[in-house]
Amino acid sequence: MPNVTDKLYYTNSYHVNVTEEIDAFSKLSYEAPFHSLSTGGCISYIETPNLSNNLKAVEQIINFIYHNVQYAEINSRPDVCYKCGFRGEILTDEYLEWYCPNCGNKDQQEMQVMRRTCGYIGTSFWNKGRTEEISERVFHLQ
């Protein structure tokens, strides 16, 4: 079934799907009511590019989270290619292999990719299913 069983991964939560084109505030507002129902723990998140030059946006998101959401995070992509010195988002190709968009490096020993998965920041590389899910995430704030 398209967009359901044709993925290498599945989701089992109240979160807006990772591929949904939705802004940060709408996503957090939609998920907020589910926090009080999740007695075993909960978290909402938004995906963003590097926001180091947009601290006003970070401030607005944190303020919104403080007033509306029990627990949330801002996911950015602070990757590094040690081969060429690139700092930014390391990407995946059609085979779900990680590569540096600056020099094409695919040696996982020569790069650091950091993503929050399952509530934790990881710097190791993931299986194909998790990599597919990570690569399909859309930005909720530009």
PDB file of N, CA and C in Angstrom, residues 80-84 90-91 93 97-101 103-113 123-125:
ATOM      1  N   VAL A  80      29.528  16.906  10.172  1.00  0.00           N
ATOM      2  CA  VAL A  80      30.885  17.296   9.808  1.00  0.00           C
ATOM      3  C   VAL A  80      31.485  16.234   8.887  1.00  0.00           C
ATOM      4  N   CYS A  81      32.127  16.684   7.824  1.00  0.00           N
ATOM      5  CA  CYS A  81      32.938  15.798   6.983  1.00  0.00           C
ATOM      6  C   CYS A  81      34.388  16.083   7.344  1.00  0.00           C
ATOM      7  N   TYR A  82      35.075  15.077   7.890  1.00  0.00           N
ATOM      8  CA  TYR A  82      36.459  15.269   8.300  1.00  0.00           C
ATOM      9  C   TYR A  82      37.420  15.254   7.113  1.00  0.00           C
ATOM     10  N   LYS A  83      36.941  14.774   5.992  1.00  0.00           N
ATOM     11  CA  LYS A  83      37.794  14.720   4.800  1.00  0.00           C
ATOM     12  C   LYS A  83      38.012  16.112   4.206  1.00  0.00           C
ATOM     13  N   CYS A  84      36.953  16.932   4.117  1.00  0.00           N
ATOM     14  CA  CYS A  84      37.083  18.257   3.492  1.00  0.00           C
ATOM     15  C   CYS A  84      36.793  19.409   4.452  1.00  0.00           C
ATOM     16  N   ILE A  90      25.000  16.431   6.128  1.00  0.00           N
ATOM     17  CA  ILE A  90      25.442  15.290   5.325  1.00  0.00           C
ATOM     18  C   ILE A  90      24.166  14.652   4.786  1.00  0.00           C
ATOM     19  N   LEU A  91      24.150  14.280   3.518  1.00  0.00           N
ATOM     20  CA  LEU A  91      22.939  13.805   2.848  1.00  0.00           C
ATOM     21  C   LEU A  91      22.973  12.304   2.599  1.00  0.00           C
ATOM     22  N   ASP A  93      22.017   9.301  -0.468  1.00  0.00           N
ATOM     23  CA  ASP A  93      21.724   9.123  -1.890  1.00  0.00           C
ATOM     24  C   ASP A  93      20.539   8.170  -2.059  1.00  0.00           C
ATOM     25  N   GLU A  97      22.821   5.730   1.283  1.00  0.00           N
ATOM     26  CA  GLU A  97      24.207   5.823   1.729  1.00  0.00           C
ATOM     27  C   GLU A  97      24.503   7.290   2.028  1.00  0.00           C
ATOM     28  N   TRP A  98      25.141   7.555   3.149  1.00  0.00           N
ATOM     29  CA  TRP A  98      25.469   8.915   3.540  1.00  0.00           C
ATOM     30  C   TRP A  98      26.641   9.431   2.707  1.00  0.00           C
ATOM     31  N   TYR A  99      26.588  10.723   2.327  1.00  0.00           N
ATOM     32  CA  TYR A  99      27.697  11.325   1.587  1.00  0.00           C
ATOM     33  C   TYR A  99      27.786  12.822   1.886  1.00  0.00           C
ATOM     34  N   CYS A 100      28.981  13.356   1.744  1.00  0.00           N
ATOM     35  CA  CYS A 100      29.212  14.779   1.929  1.00  0.00           C
ATOM     36  C   CYS A 100      28.812  15.511   0.647  1.00  0.00           C
ATOM     37  N   PRO A 101      27.921  16.502   0.736  1.00  0.00           N
ATOM     38  CA  PRO A 101      27.516  17.227  -0.470  1.00  0.00           C
ATOM     39  C   PRO A 101      28.611  18.136  -1.017  1.00  0.00           C
ATOM     40  N   CYS A 103      32.236  17.275  -0.953  1.00  0.00           N
ATOM     41  CA  CYS A 103      33.327  16.548  -1.617  1.00  0.00           C
ATOM     42  C   CYS A 103      32.938  15.150  -2.087  1.00  0.00           C
ATOM     43  N   GLY A 104      31.727  14.697  -1.741  1.00  0.00           N
ATOM     44  CA  GLY A 104      31.277  13.370  -2.168  1.00  0.00           C
ATOM     45  C   GLY A 104      31.757  12.234  -1.283  1.00  0.00           C
ATOM     46  N   ASN A 105      32.472  12.517  -0.216  1.00  0.00           N
ATOM     47  CA  ASN A 105      32.979  11.493   0.698  1.00  0.00           C
ATOM     48  C   ASN A 105      31.851  10.590   1.194  1.00  0.00           C
ATOM     49  N   LYS A 106      32.055   9.272   1.146  1.00  0.00           N
ATOM     50  CA  LYS A 106      31.088   8.301   1.676  1.00  0.00           C
ATOM     51  C   LYS A 106      31.689   7.442   2.789  1.00  0.00           C
ATOM     52  N   ASP A 107      32.913   7.734   3.177  1.00  0.00           N
ATOM     53  CA  ASP A 107      33.590   6.974   4.225  1.00  0.00           C
ATOM     54  C   ASP A 107      33.034   7.385   5.589  1.00  0.00           C
ATOM     55  N   GLN A 108      32.280   6.495   6.214  1.00  0.00           N
ATOM     56  CA  GLN A 108      31.635   6.815   7.484  1.00  0.00           C
ATOM     57  C   GLN A 108      32.644   7.081   8.598  1.00  0.00           C
ATOM     58  N   GLN A 109      33.876   6.610   8.435  1.00  0.00           N
ATOM     59  CA  GLN A 109      34.916   6.895   9.418  1.00  0.00           C
ATOM     60  C   GLN A 109      35.427   8.334   9.286  1.00  0.00           C
ATOM     61  N   GLU A 110      35.119   8.965   8.164  1.00  0.00           N
ATOM     62  CA  GLU A 110      35.588  10.313   7.872  1.00  0.00           C
ATOM     63  C   GLU A 110      34.476  11.352   7.951  1.00  0.00           C
ATOM     64  N   MET A 111      33.369  11.009   8.645  1.00  0.00           N
ATOM     65  CA  MET A 111      32.284  11.977   8.815  1.00  0.00           C
ATOM     66  C   MET A 111      31.562  11.704  10.120  1.00  0.00           C
ATOM     67  N   GLN A 112      30.889  12.728  10.597  1.00  0.00           N
ATOM     68  CA  GLN A 112      30.046  12.588  11.781  1.00  0.00           C
ATOM     69  C   GLN A 112      28.661  13.095  11.426  1.00  0.00           C
ATOM     70  N   VAL A 113      27.691  12.222  11.505  1.00  0.00           N
ATOM     71  CA  VAL A 113      26.303  12.566  11.237  1.00  0.00           C
ATOM     72  C   VAL A 113      25.567  12.450  12.570  1.00  0.00           C
ATOM     73  N   THR A 123      25.280   9.482  17.004  1.00  0.00           N
ATOM     74  CA  THR A 123      26.319   9.868  16.060  1.00  0.00           C
ATOM     75  C   THR A 123      26.818   8.663  15.277  1.00  0.00           C
ATOM     76  N   SER A 124      26.184   7.544  15.485  1.00  0.00           N
ATOM     77  CA  SER A 124      26.551   6.371  14.707  1.00  0.00           C
ATOM     78  C   SER A 124      25.633   6.310  13.487  1.00  0.00           C
ATOM     79  N   PHE A 125      25.911   5.388  12.612  1.00  0.00           N
ATOM     80  CA  PHE A 125      25.080   5.258  11.433  1.00  0.00           C
ATOM     81  C   PHE A 125      24.009   4.216  11.705  1.00  0.00           C
TER      82      PHE A 125
END
